[in-house]
mmCIF file of N, CA, C and O in Angstrom:
data_model
loop_
_atom_site.group_PDB
_atom_site.id
_atom_site.type_symbol
_atom_site.label_atom_id
_atom_site.label_comp_id
_atom_site.label_asym_id
_atom_site.label_seq_id
_atom_site.Cartn_x
_atom_site.Cartn_y
_atom_site.Cartn_z
ATOM 1 N N MET F 11 6.139 -15.239 2.507
ATOM 2 C CA MET F 11 7.590 -15.522 2.578
ATOM 3 C C MET F 11 8.098 -15.384 4.173
ATOM 4 O O MET F 11 7.868 -14.545 4.612
ATOM 5 N N ALA F 12 8.568 -16.573 4.435
ATOM 6 C CA ALA F 12 9.059 -16.408 6.013
ATOM 7 C C ALA F 12 10.087 -15.595 6.101
ATOM 8 O O ALA F 12 11.033 -15.608 5.387
ATOM 9 N N THR F 13 10.470 -14.902 7.057
ATOM 10 C CA THR F 13 11.917 -14.311 7.339
ATOM 11 C C THR F 13 12.594 -14.667 8.526
ATOM 12 O O THR F 13 11.970 -15.438 9.257
ATOM 13 N N GLU F 14 13.595 -14.082 8.931
ATOM 14 C CA GLU F 14 14.201 -14.572 10.193
ATOM 15 C C GLU F 14 13.932 -13.602 11.526
ATOM 16 O O GLU F 14 15.004 -13.693 12.084
ATOM 17 N N GLN F 15 12.715 -13.123 11.479
ATOM 18 C CA GLN F 15 12.540 -11.969 12.405
ATOM 19 C C GLN F 15 12.147 -12.659 13.624
ATOM 20 O O GLN F 15 11.898 -12.108 14.594
ATOM 21 N N TYR F 16 12.063 -14.052 13.618
ATOM 22 C CA TYR F 16 11.559 -14.724 14.635
ATOM 23 C C TYR F 16 12.746 -15.399 15.250
ATOM 24 O O TYR F 16 13.610 -16.163 14.741
ATOM 25 N N HIS F 17 12.722 -15.476 16.822
ATOM 26 C CA HIS F 17 13.879 -16.315 17.391
ATOM 27 C C HIS F 17 13.257 -17.580 17.944
ATOM 28 O O HIS F 17 14.061 -18.275 18.810
ATOM 29 N N GLU F 18 11.798 -17.651 18.403
ATOM 30 C CA GLU F 18 11.010 -18.376 18.565
ATOM 31 C C GLU F 18 10.144 -19.140 17.681
ATOM 32 O O GLU F 18 10.111 -18.465 17.019
ATOM 33 N N PRO F 19 9.633 -20.359 17.880
ATOM 34 C CA PRO F 19 8.710 -20.678 16.967
ATOM 35 C C PRO F 19 7.578 -20.058 16.635
ATOM 36 O O PRO F 19 6.990 -19.435 17.673
ATOM 37 N N ALA F 20 7.399 -19.471 15.541
ATOM 38 C CA ALA F 20 6.378 -18.481 15.184
ATOM 39 C C ALA F 20 5.186 -18.719 15.634
ATOM 40 O O ALA F 20 4.148 -18.082 16.079
ATOM 41 N N ALA F 21 4.860 -20.300 15.263
ATOM 42 C CA ALA F 21 3.484 -20.880 16.004
ATOM 43 C C ALA F 21 2.851 -20.876 17.256
ATOM 44 O O ALA F 21 1.876 -20.580 17.567
ATOM 45 N N GLU F 22 4.116 -20.506 18.068
ATOM 46 C CA GLU F 22 3.721 -20.361 19.521
ATOM 47 C C GLU F 22 3.855 -19.267 19.843
ATOM 48 O O GLU F 22 3.466 -19.001 21.013
ATOM 49 N N LEU F 23 3.998 -18.231 19.071
ATOM 50 C CA LEU F 23 4.035 -16.587 19.445
ATOM 51 C C LEU F 23 2.500 -16.072 19.121
ATOM 52 O O LEU F 23 1.735 -16.521 18.304
ATOM 53 N N SER F 24 1.928 -15.303 19.835
ATOM 54 C CA SER F 24 0.696 -14.721 19.838
ATOM 55 C C SER F 24 0.590 -13.700 18.821
ATOM 56 O O SER F 24 1.752 -13.251 18.226
ATOM 57 N N SER F 25 -0.463 -13.346 17.985
ATOM 58 C CA SER F 25 -0.552 -12.486 16.894
ATOM 59 C C SER F 25 0.097 -11.143 17.298
ATOM 60 O O SER F 25 0.812 -10.612 16.598
ATOM 61 N N GLU F 26 -0.230 -10.651 18.585
ATOM 62 C CA GLU F 26 0.352 -9.551 19.135
ATOM 63 C C GLU F 26 2.169 -9.441 18.763
ATOM 64 O O GLU F 26 2.337 -8.513 18.722
ATOM 65 N N ILE F 27 2.568 -10.635 19.263
ATOM 66 C CA ILE F 27 4.069 -10.551 19.543
ATOM 67 C C ILE F 27 4.516 -10.860 18.116
ATOM 68 O O ILE F 27 5.417 -9.891 17.590
ATOM 69 N N ARG F 28 3.763 -11.507 17.124
ATOM 70 C CA ARG F 28 4.155 -11.630 15.798
ATOM 71 C C ARG F 28 3.960 -10.305 15.072
ATOM 72 O O ARG F 28 4.928 -9.739 13.899
ATOM 73 N N THR F 29 3.281 -9.454 15.301
ATOM 74 C CA THR F 29 2.929 -7.709 14.826
ATOM 75 C C THR F 29 3.955 -7.217 15.464
ATOM 76 O O THR F 29 4.692 -6.524 14.675
ATOM 77 N N PHE F 30 4.193 -7.171 16.736
ATOM 78 C CA PHE F 30 5.363 -6.449 17.381
ATOM 79 C C PHE F 30 6.620 -6.894 16.512
ATOM 80 O O PHE F 30 7.515 -6.030 16.249
ATOM 81 N N ALA F 31 6.890 -8.042 16.112
ATOM 82 C CA ALA F 31 8.131 -8.552 15.503
ATOM 83 C C ALA F 31 8.190 -7.894 13.990
ATOM 84 O O ALA F 31 9.338 -7.434 13.662
ATOM 85 N N ARG F 32 7.022 -7.687 13.287
ATOM 86 C CA ARG F 32 6.871 -7.395 11.959
ATOM 87 C C ARG F 32 7.082 -5.590 12.199
ATOM 88 O O ARG F 32 7.903 -5.536 11.383
ATOM 89 N N MET F 33 7.027 -5.116 13.308
ATOM 90 C CA MET F 33 6.857 -3.681 13.254
ATOM 91 C C MET F 33 8.453 -3.438 13.540
ATOM 92 O O MET F 33 9.123 -2.434 13.094
ATOM 93 N N ILE F 34 9.269 -4.210 14.295
ATOM 94 C CA ILE F 34 10.562 -4.079 14.805
ATOM 95 C C ILE F 34 11.251 -4.206 13.357
ATOM 96 O O ILE F 34 12.250 -3.435 13.107
ATOM 97 N N THR F 35 11.148 -5.217 12.384
ATOM 98 C CA THR F 35 11.666 -5.310 11.347
ATOM 99 C C THR F 35 11.249 -4.273 10.561
ATOM 100 O O THR F 35 12.643 -3.953 9.790
ATOM 101 N N GLY F 36 10.308 -3.728 10.477
ATOM 102 C CA GLY F 36 9.835 -2.759 9.536
ATOM 103 C C GLY F 36 10.994 -1.259 10.158
ATOM 104 O O GLY F 36 11.495 -0.735 9.480
ATOM 105 N N LEU F 37 10.893 -1.092 11.465
ATOM 106 C CA LEU F 37 11.575 -0.310 12.037
ATOM 107 C C LEU F 37 13.177 -0.169 11.524
ATOM 108 O O LEU F 37 13.758 0.774 11.240
ATOM 109 N N VAL F 38 13.670 -1.281 11.432
ATOM 110 C CA VAL F 38 15.136 -1.760 11.001
ATOM 111 C C VAL F 38 15.349 -1.516 9.526
ATOM 112 O O VAL F 38 16.326 -0.732 9.114
ATOM 113 N N GLU F 39 14.314 -1.904 8.761
ATOM 114 C CA GLU F 39 14.440 -1.628 7.659
ATOM 115 C C GLU F 39 14.282 -0.580 7.009
ATOM 116 O O GLU F 39 15.095 0.276 6.155
ATOM 117 N N GLU F 40 13.773 0.307 7.909
ATOM 118 C CA GLU F 40 13.685 1.918 7.283
ATOM 119 C C GLU F 40 14.534 2.546 7.866
ATOM 120 O O GLU F 40 15.249 3.548 7.142
ATOM 121 N N ALA F 41 15.293 2.152 8.681
ATOM 122 C CA ALA F 41 16.677 2.831 9.268
ATOM 123 C C ALA F 41 17.643 2.406 8.196
ATOM 124 O O ALA F 41 18.415 3.393 7.983
ATOM 125 N N GLU F 42 17.628 1.349 7.895
ATOM 126 C CA GLU F 42 18.700 0.984 6.752
ATOM 127 C C GLU F 42 18.625 1.985 5.624
ATOM 128 O O GLU F 42 19.522 2.376 5.103
ATOM 129 N N ALA F 43 17.399 1.920 5.104
ATOM 130 C CA ALA F 43 16.750 2.611 3.947
ATOM 131 C C ALA F 43 17.228 4.312 4.219
ATOM 132 O O ALA F 43 17.787 4.734 3.149
ATOM 133 N N ILE F 44 17.057 4.761 5.278
ATOM 134 C CA ILE F 44 17.485 6.022 5.397
ATOM 135 C C ILE F 44 19.251 6.087 5.492
ATOM 136 O O ILE F 44 19.602 7.184 4.749
ATOM 137 N N GLY F 45 20.038 5.540 6.019
ATOM 138 C CA GLY F 45 21.267 5.107 5.648
ATOM 139 C C GLY F 45 22.008 5.093 4.323
ATOM 140 O O GLY F 45 22.550 5.823 3.876
ATOM 141 N N TRP F 46 21.324 4.214 3.446
ATOM 142 C CA TRP F 46 21.635 4.165 2.251
ATOM 143 C C TRP F 46 21.286 5.220 1.306
ATOM 144 O O TRP F 46 22.181 5.825 0.724
ATOM 145 N N TYR F 47 20.181 5.972 1.509
ATOM 146 C CA TYR F 47 19.890 7.100 0.892
ATOM 147 C C TYR F 47 20.762 8.121 1.278
ATOM 148 O O TYR F 47 21.412 9.021 0.353
ATOM 149 N N GLU F 48 21.347 8.356 2.565
ATOM 150 C CA GLU F 48 22.297 9.222 3.040
ATOM 151 C C GLU F 48 23.646 8.907 2.335
ATOM 152 O O GLU F 48 24.213 10.278 1.867
ATOM 153 N N GLN F 49 23.977 7.906 2.171
ATOM 154 C CA GLN F 49 25.226 7.584 1.140
ATOM 155 C C GLN F 49 24.996 8.284 -0.226
ATOM 156 O O GLN F 49 26.133 8.601 -0.795
ATOM 157 N N ARG F 50 23.909 7.674 -0.708
ATOM 158 C CA ARG F 50 23.583 7.918 -2.167
ATOM 159 C C ARG F 50 23.460 9.268 -2.249
ATOM 160 O O ARG F 50 24.461 10.157 -3.284
ATOM 161 N N ILE F 51 22.871 10.303 -1.464
ATOM 162 C CA ILE F 51 22.814 11.560 -1.702
ATOM 163 C C ILE F 51 24.292 12.151 -1.629
ATOM 164 O O ILE F 51 24.491 13.280 -2.076
ATOM 165 N N SER F 52 25.266 11.808 -0.576
ATOM 166 C CA SER F 52 26.422 12.361 -0.330
ATOM 167 C C SER F 52 27.335 12.421 -1.667
ATOM 168 O O SER F 52 28.213 13.133 -1.934
ATOM 169 N N LEU F 53 26.928 11.675 -2.472
ATOM 170 C CA LEU F 53 27.760 11.030 -3.621
ATOM 171 C C LEU F 53 27.172 11.572 -5.127
ATOM 172 O O LEU F 53 27.772 11.898 -5.987
ATOM 173 N N GLU F 54 25.566 12.009 -4.872
ATOM 174 C CA GLU F 54 25.221 12.044 -6.315
ATOM 175 C C GLU F 54 25.469 13.397 -6.699
ATOM 176 O O GLU F 54 25.452 14.500 -6.028
ATOM 177 N N LYS F 55 26.121 13.836 -7.978
ATOM 178 C CA LYS F 55 26.024 14.832 -8.286
ATOM 179 C C LYS F 55 25.254 15.638 -9.400
ATOM 180 O O LYS F 55 25.186 16.829 -9.227
ATOM 181 N N ASP F 56 24.128 14.941 -9.505
ATOM 182 C CA ASP F 56 22.856 15.786 -10.195
ATOM 183 C C ASP F 56 22.040 16.105 -9.389
ATOM 184 O O ASP F 56 21.641 15.352 -8.767
ATOM 185 N N LYS F 57 21.864 17.280 -9.540
ATOM 186 C CA LYS F 57 20.841 18.178 -8.311
ATOM 187 C C LYS F 57 19.363 17.416 -8.717
ATOM 188 O O LYS F 57 18.943 17.524 -7.431
ATOM 189 N N GLU F 58 19.028 17.298 -9.397
ATOM 190 C CA GLU F 58 17.674 16.571 -9.680
ATOM 191 C C GLU F 58 17.195 15.463 -9.199
ATOM 192 O O GLU F 58 16.584 14.901 -8.379
ATOM 193 N N ALA F 59 18.433 14.433 -9.432
ATOM 194 C CA ALA F 59 18.362 13.083 -8.841
ATOM 195 C C ALA F 59 18.697 13.338 -7.217
ATOM 196 O O ALA F 59 17.933 12.561 -6.697
ATOM 197 N N ARG F 60 19.564 14.185 -6.777
ATOM 198 C CA ARG F 60 19.703 14.360 -5.401
ATOM 199 C C ARG F 60 18.411 14.710 -4.718
ATOM 200 O O ARG F 60 17.905 14.216 -3.735
ATOM 201 N N ALA F 61 17.589 15.620 -5.305
ATOM 202 C CA ALA F 61 16.354 16.182 -4.847
ATOM 203 C C ALA F 61 15.328 14.927 -4.803
ATOM 204 O O ALA F 61 14.633 14.800 -3.675
ATOM 205 N N ILE F 62 15.350 13.967 -5.502
ATOM 206 C CA ILE F 62 14.265 12.960 -5.669
ATOM 207 C C ILE F 62 15.173 11.863 -4.460
ATOM 208 O O ILE F 62 13.946 11.432 -3.719
ATOM 209 N N MET F 63 16.051 11.702 -4.562
ATOM 210 C CA MET F 63 16.516 11.014 -3.146
ATOM 211 C C MET F 63 16.150 11.564 -1.772
ATOM 212 O O MET F 63 15.886 10.858 -0.995
ATOM 213 N N GLU F 64 16.395 12.719 -1.715
ATOM 214 C CA GLU F 64 16.165 13.587 -0.446
ATOM 215 C C GLU F 64 14.838 13.271 -0.134
ATOM 216 O O GLU F 64 14.290 13.149 0.904
ATOM 217 N N ASN F 65 14.050 13.602 -1.022
ATOM 218 C CA ASN F 65 12.562 13.180 -0.885
ATOM 219 C C ASN F 65 12.198 11.697 -0.645
ATOM 220 O O ASN F 65 11.683 11.536 0.392
ATOM 221 N N ALA F 66 12.844 10.919 -1.029
ATOM 222 C CA ALA F 66 12.448 9.526 -0.813
ATOM 223 C C ALA F 66 12.991 9.434 0.734
ATOM 224 O O ALA F 66 12.284 8.622 1.423
ATOM 225 N N GLN F 67 13.963 9.674 1.039
ATOM 226 C CA GLN F 67 14.543 9.476 2.496
ATOM 227 C C GLN F 67 13.793 10.117 3.410
ATOM 228 O O GLN F 67 13.523 9.564 4.433
ATOM 229 N N LYS F 68 12.992 11.208 3.163
ATOM 230 C CA LYS F 68 12.335 11.879 4.015
ATOM 231 C C LYS F 68 10.828 11.040 4.360
ATOM 232 O O LYS F 68 10.419 10.923 5.279
ATOM 233 N N GLU F 69 10.545 10.125 3.316
ATOM 234 C CA GLU F 69 9.284 9.367 3.078
ATOM 235 C C GLU F 69 9.754 7.969 4.081
ATOM 236 O O GLU F 69 9.267 7.573 5.079
ATOM 237 N N GLU F 70 11.016 7.644 3.935
ATOM 238 C CA GLU F 70 11.528 6.627 5.000
ATOM 239 C C GLU F 70 11.595 6.914 6.265
ATOM 240 O O GLU F 70 11.175 6.286 7.219
ATOM 241 N N PHE F 71 11.867 7.972 6.483
ATOM 242 C CA PHE F 71 11.930 8.662 7.932
ATOM 243 C C PHE F 71 10.625 8.654 8.507
ATOM 244 O O PHE F 71 10.503 8.574 9.699
ATOM 245 N N LYS F 72 9.792 9.164 7.657
ATOM 246 C CA LYS F 72 8.386 9.372 8.198
ATOM 247 C C LYS F 72 7.948 7.884 8.339
ATOM 248 O O LYS F 72 7.157 7.616 9.480
ATOM 249 N N HIS F 73 8.219 6.950 7.693
ATOM 250 C CA HIS F 73 8.008 5.413 7.990
ATOM 251 C C HIS F 73 8.455 4.873 9.200
ATOM 252 O O HIS F 73 7.759 4.246 10.247
ATOM 253 N N PHE F 74 9.585 5.315 9.342
ATOM 254 C CA PHE F 74 10.456 5.166 10.702
ATOM 255 C C PHE F 74 9.953 5.541 11.900
ATOM 256 O O PHE F 74 9.530 4.870 12.866
ATOM 257 N N GLY F 75 9.705 6.763 11.771
ATOM 258 C CA GLY F 75 8.662 7.677 12.861
ATOM 259 C C GLY F 75 7.257 6.826 13.204
ATOM 260 O O GLY F 75 6.898 6.714 14.351
ATOM 261 N N MET F 76 6.671 6.510 12.215
ATOM 262 C CA MET F 76 5.386 5.714 12.535
ATOM 263 C C MET F 76 5.530 4.385 13.251
ATOM 264 O O MET F 76 4.694 3.917 13.934
ATOM 265 N N ASP F 77 6.724 3.632 12.842
ATOM 266 C CA ASP F 77 6.872 2.187 13.208
ATOM 267 C C ASP F 77 7.036 2.373 14.749
ATOM 268 O O ASP F 77 6.777 1.715 15.281
ATOM 269 N N LEU F 78 8.062 3.373 15.138
ATOM 270 C CA LEU F 78 8.364 3.790 16.457
ATOM 271 C C LEU F 78 7.519 4.115 17.165
ATOM 272 O O LEU F 78 7.248 3.621 18.380
ATOM 273 N N GLU F 79 6.366 5.193 16.747
ATOM 274 C CA GLU F 79 5.265 5.469 17.379
ATOM 275 C C GLU F 79 4.503 4.230 17.760
ATOM 276 O O GLU F 79 3.977 4.166 18.840
ATOM 277 N N PHE F 80 4.255 3.281 16.705
ATOM 278 C CA PHE F 80 3.707 2.221 16.894
ATOM 279 C C PHE F 80 3.941 0.965 18.125
ATOM 280 O O PHE F 80 3.400 1.014 19.240
ATOM 281 N N LEU F 81 5.297 0.866 18.265
ATOM 282 C CA LEU F 81 5.737 0.245 19.153
ATOM 283 C C LEU F 81 5.998 1.229 20.366
ATOM 284 O O LEU F 81 5.699 0.279 21.496
ATOM 285 N N LEU F 82 6.150 2.346 20.572
ATOM 286 C CA LEU F 82 5.992 2.999 21.981
ATOM 287 C C LEU F 82 4.732 3.117 22.496
ATOM 288 O O LEU F 82 4.399 3.075 23.631
ATOM 289 N N ARG F 83 3.572 3.068 21.630
ATOM 290 C CA ARG F 83 2.525 2.918 22.363
ATOM 291 C C ARG F 83 1.951 1.596 23.069
ATOM 292 O O ARG F 83 1.201 1.677 23.707
ATOM 293 N N ARG F 84 2.988 0.614 22.479
ATOM 294 C CA ARG F 84 2.893 -0.845 23.138
ATOM 295 C C ARG F 84 3.624 -1.005 24.402
ATOM 296 O O ARG F 84 3.732 -2.002 24.939
ATOM 297 N N LYS F 85 4.735 -0.344 24.489
ATOM 298 C CA LYS F 85 5.580 -0.162 25.459
ATOM 299 C C LYS F 85 5.731 1.136 26.205
ATOM 300 O O LYS F 85 6.761 1.852 25.800
ATOM 301 N N LYS F 86 5.016 1.383 27.253
ATOM 302 C CA LYS F 86 4.750 2.463 27.662
ATOM 303 C C LYS F 86 6.134 2.892 28.489
ATOM 304 O O LYS F 86 6.744 4.239 28.470
ATOM 305 N N GLU F 87 7.102 1.740 28.980
ATOM 306 C CA GLU F 87 8.247 2.031 29.624
ATOM 307 C C GLU F 87 9.449 2.635 28.666
ATOM 308 O O GLU F 87 9.928 3.741 28.926
ATOM 309 N N TRP F 88 9.380 1.966 27.426
ATOM 310 C CA TRP F 88 10.347 2.606 26.396
ATOM 311 C C TRP F 88 10.012 4.141 26.355
ATOM 312 O O TRP F 88 10.809 4.923 26.166
ATOM 313 N N ARG F 89 8.657 4.585 26.121
ATOM 314 C CA ARG F 89 8.234 5.859 25.764
ATOM 315 C C ARG F 89 8.490 6.648 27.105
ATOM 316 O O ARG F 89 9.121 7.828 26.742
ATOM 317 N N GLU F 90 8.247 6.428 28.217
ATOM 318 C CA GLU F 90 9.072 7.131 29.454
ATOM 319 C C GLU F 90 10.643 7.026 29.040
ATOM 320 O O GLU F 90 11.075 8.486 29.462
ATOM 321 N N ILE F 91 11.286 6.286 28.780
ATOM 322 C CA ILE F 91 12.800 6.305 28.732
ATOM 323 C C ILE F 91 13.047 7.563 27.739
ATOM 324 O O ILE F 91 13.734 8.221 27.760
ATOM 325 N N LEU F 92 12.483 7.403 26.393
ATOM 326 C CA LEU F 92 12.738 8.241 25.232
ATOM 327 C C LEU F 92 12.585 9.569 25.527
ATOM 328 O O LEU F 92 13.146 10.743 24.997
ATOM 329 N N LYS F 93 11.270 9.837 26.342
ATOM 330 C CA LYS F 93 11.104 10.987 26.799
ATOM 331 C C LYS F 93 12.223 11.748 27.583
ATOM 332 O O LYS F 93 12.104 13.264 27.622
ATOM 333 N N GLY F 94 13.091 11.266 28.160
ATOM 334 C CA GLY F 94 14.167 11.660 28.856
ATOM 335 C C GLY F 94 15.109 11.855 27.985
ATOM 336 O O GLY F 94 15.988 12.505 28.414
ATOM 337 N N ILE F 95 15.065 11.352 26.867
ATOM 338 C CA ILE F 95 16.484 11.282 26.207
ATOM 339 C C ILE F 95 16.280 12.394 24.782
ATOM 340 O O ILE F 95 17.134 13.004 24.294
ATOM 341 N N LEU F 96 15.327 12.270 23.977
ATOM 342 C CA LEU F 96 14.973 13.018 23.033
ATOM 343 C C LEU F 96 14.224 14.315 23.200
ATOM 344 O O LEU F 96 14.052 14.663 24.061
ATOM 345 N N PHE F 97 14.918 15.214 22.344
ATOM 346 C CA PHE F 97 14.541 16.444 22.198
ATOM 347 C C PHE F 97 15.311 17.455 23.424
ATOM 348 O O PHE F 97 14.529 18.288 23.986
ATOM 349 N N THR F 98 16.278 16.795 24.150
ATOM 350 C CA THR F 98 16.994 17.500 25.218
ATOM 351 C C THR F 98 18.383 17.843 24.796
ATOM 352 O O THR F 98 18.760 17.586 23.751
ATOM 353 N N ASP F 99 18.680 18.885 25.578
ATOM 354 C CA ASP F 99 20.221 19.196 25.466
ATOM 355 C C ASP F 99 20.811 18.537 26.413
ATOM 356 O O ASP F 99 20.575 17.975 27.212
ATOM 357 N N GLY F 100 22.201 18.953 26.227
ATOM 358 C CA GLY F 100 23.312 18.243 26.937
ATOM 359 C C GLY F 100 23.706 16.939 26.754
ATOM 360 O O GLY F 100 23.608 16.553 25.444
ATOM 361 N N ASP F 101 24.491 16.128 27.741
ATOM 362 C CA ASP F 101 25.239 14.962 27.303
ATOM 363 C C ASP F 101 23.897 13.943 27.178
ATOM 364 O O ASP F 101 23.212 13.834 27.825
ATOM 365 N N ILE F 102 24.135 12.960 26.127
ATOM 366 C CA ILE F 102 23.073 12.184 25.808
ATOM 367 C C ILE F 102 23.266 11.136 26.625
ATOM 368 O O ILE F 102 21.912 10.409 26.840
ATOM 369 N N VAL F 103 24.075 10.437 26.960
ATOM 370 C CA VAL F 103 24.161 9.313 27.579
ATOM 371 C C VAL F 103 23.916 9.690 29.050
ATOM 372 O O VAL F 103 23.309 8.941 29.663
ATOM 373 N N GLU F 104 24.398 10.912 29.828
ATOM 374 C CA GLU F 104 23.689 11.044 30.928
ATOM 375 C C GLU F 104 22.304 11.203 31.014
ATOM 376 O O GLU F 104 21.473 10.741 31.948
ATOM 377 N N ALA F 105 21.718 11.714 29.795
ATOM 378 C CA ALA F 105 20.088 11.868 29.916
ATOM 379 C C ALA F 105 19.397 10.557 29.992
ATOM 380 O O ALA F 105 18.502 10.215 30.228
ATOM 381 N N ALA F 106 20.092 9.579 29.205
ATOM 382 C CA ALA F 106 19.642 8.340 29.042
ATOM 383 C C ALA F 106 19.471 7.424 30.137
ATOM 384 O O ALA F 106 18.695 6.911 30.519
ATOM 385 N N GLU F 107 20.775 7.792 31.166
ATOM 386 C CA GLU F 107 20.690 7.151 32.369
ATOM 387 C C GLU F 107 19.989 7.467 33.525
ATOM 388 O O GLU F 107 19.216 6.888 33.922
ATOM 389 N N LYS F 108 19.720 8.924 33.380
ATOM 390 C CA LYS F 108 18.624 9.544 34.049
ATOM 391 C C LYS F 108 16.976 8.960 33.944
ATOM 392 O O LYS F 108 16.601 8.689 34.582
ATOM 393 N N ALA F 109 16.957 8.898 32.481
ATOM 394 C CA ALA F 109 15.822 8.410 32.012
ATOM 395 C C ALA F 109 15.392 7.099 32.497
ATOM 396 O O ALA F 109 14.358 6.872 32.812
ATOM 397 N N GLU F 110 16.499 6.290 32.235
ATOM 398 C CA GLU F 110 16.398 4.672 32.724
ATOM 399 C C GLU F 110 16.132 4.625 34.283
ATOM 400 O O GLU F 110 15.216 3.743 34.325
ATOM 401 N N LYS F 111 16.688 5.447 35.064
ATOM 402 C CA LYS F 111 16.482 5.267 36.287
ATOM 403 C C LYS F 111 15.041 5.807 36.601
ATOM 404 O O LYS F 111 14.449 5.049 37.790
ATOM 405 N N LYS F 112 14.710 6.612 36.130
ATOM 406 C CA LYS F 112 13.372 7.393 36.282
ATOM 407 C C LYS F 112 12.268 6.388 35.866
ATOM 408 O O LYS F 112 11.192 6.340 36.606
ATOM 409 N N ALA F 113 12.691 5.503 35.134
ATOM 410 C CA ALA F 113 11.615 4.480 34.350
ATOM 411 C C ALA F 113 11.458 3.480 35.285
ATOM 412 O O ALA F 113 10.460 2.607 35.142
ATOM 413 N N ASP F 114 12.618 2.959 35.993
ATOM 414 C CA ASP F 114 12.651 1.877 36.942
ATOM 415 C C ASP F 114 11.398 1.804 38.259
ATOM 416 O O ASP F 114 11.047 2.975 38.754
#
């Protein structure tokens, strides 16, 4: 089934670009699922149900990470920028600006 993940004619796109678009779509879907679980978990009163939801959310987070890593292996500049932002201390915006300048 076709989706709205393409903004250009799919037939004109290379297989690599179509795969890239699928992975971006997957990344977005995983992020949405993580957010949905966060909402459900925050309201769930049943301890066992909440534990199941928390486990499911961790799976979605793992999938998000795999999708992101796939994309970063194909976009070296993105990887370099994120290295300057992720797992750092201090102001996030400042770190992002420095990382972007460094990658230029």
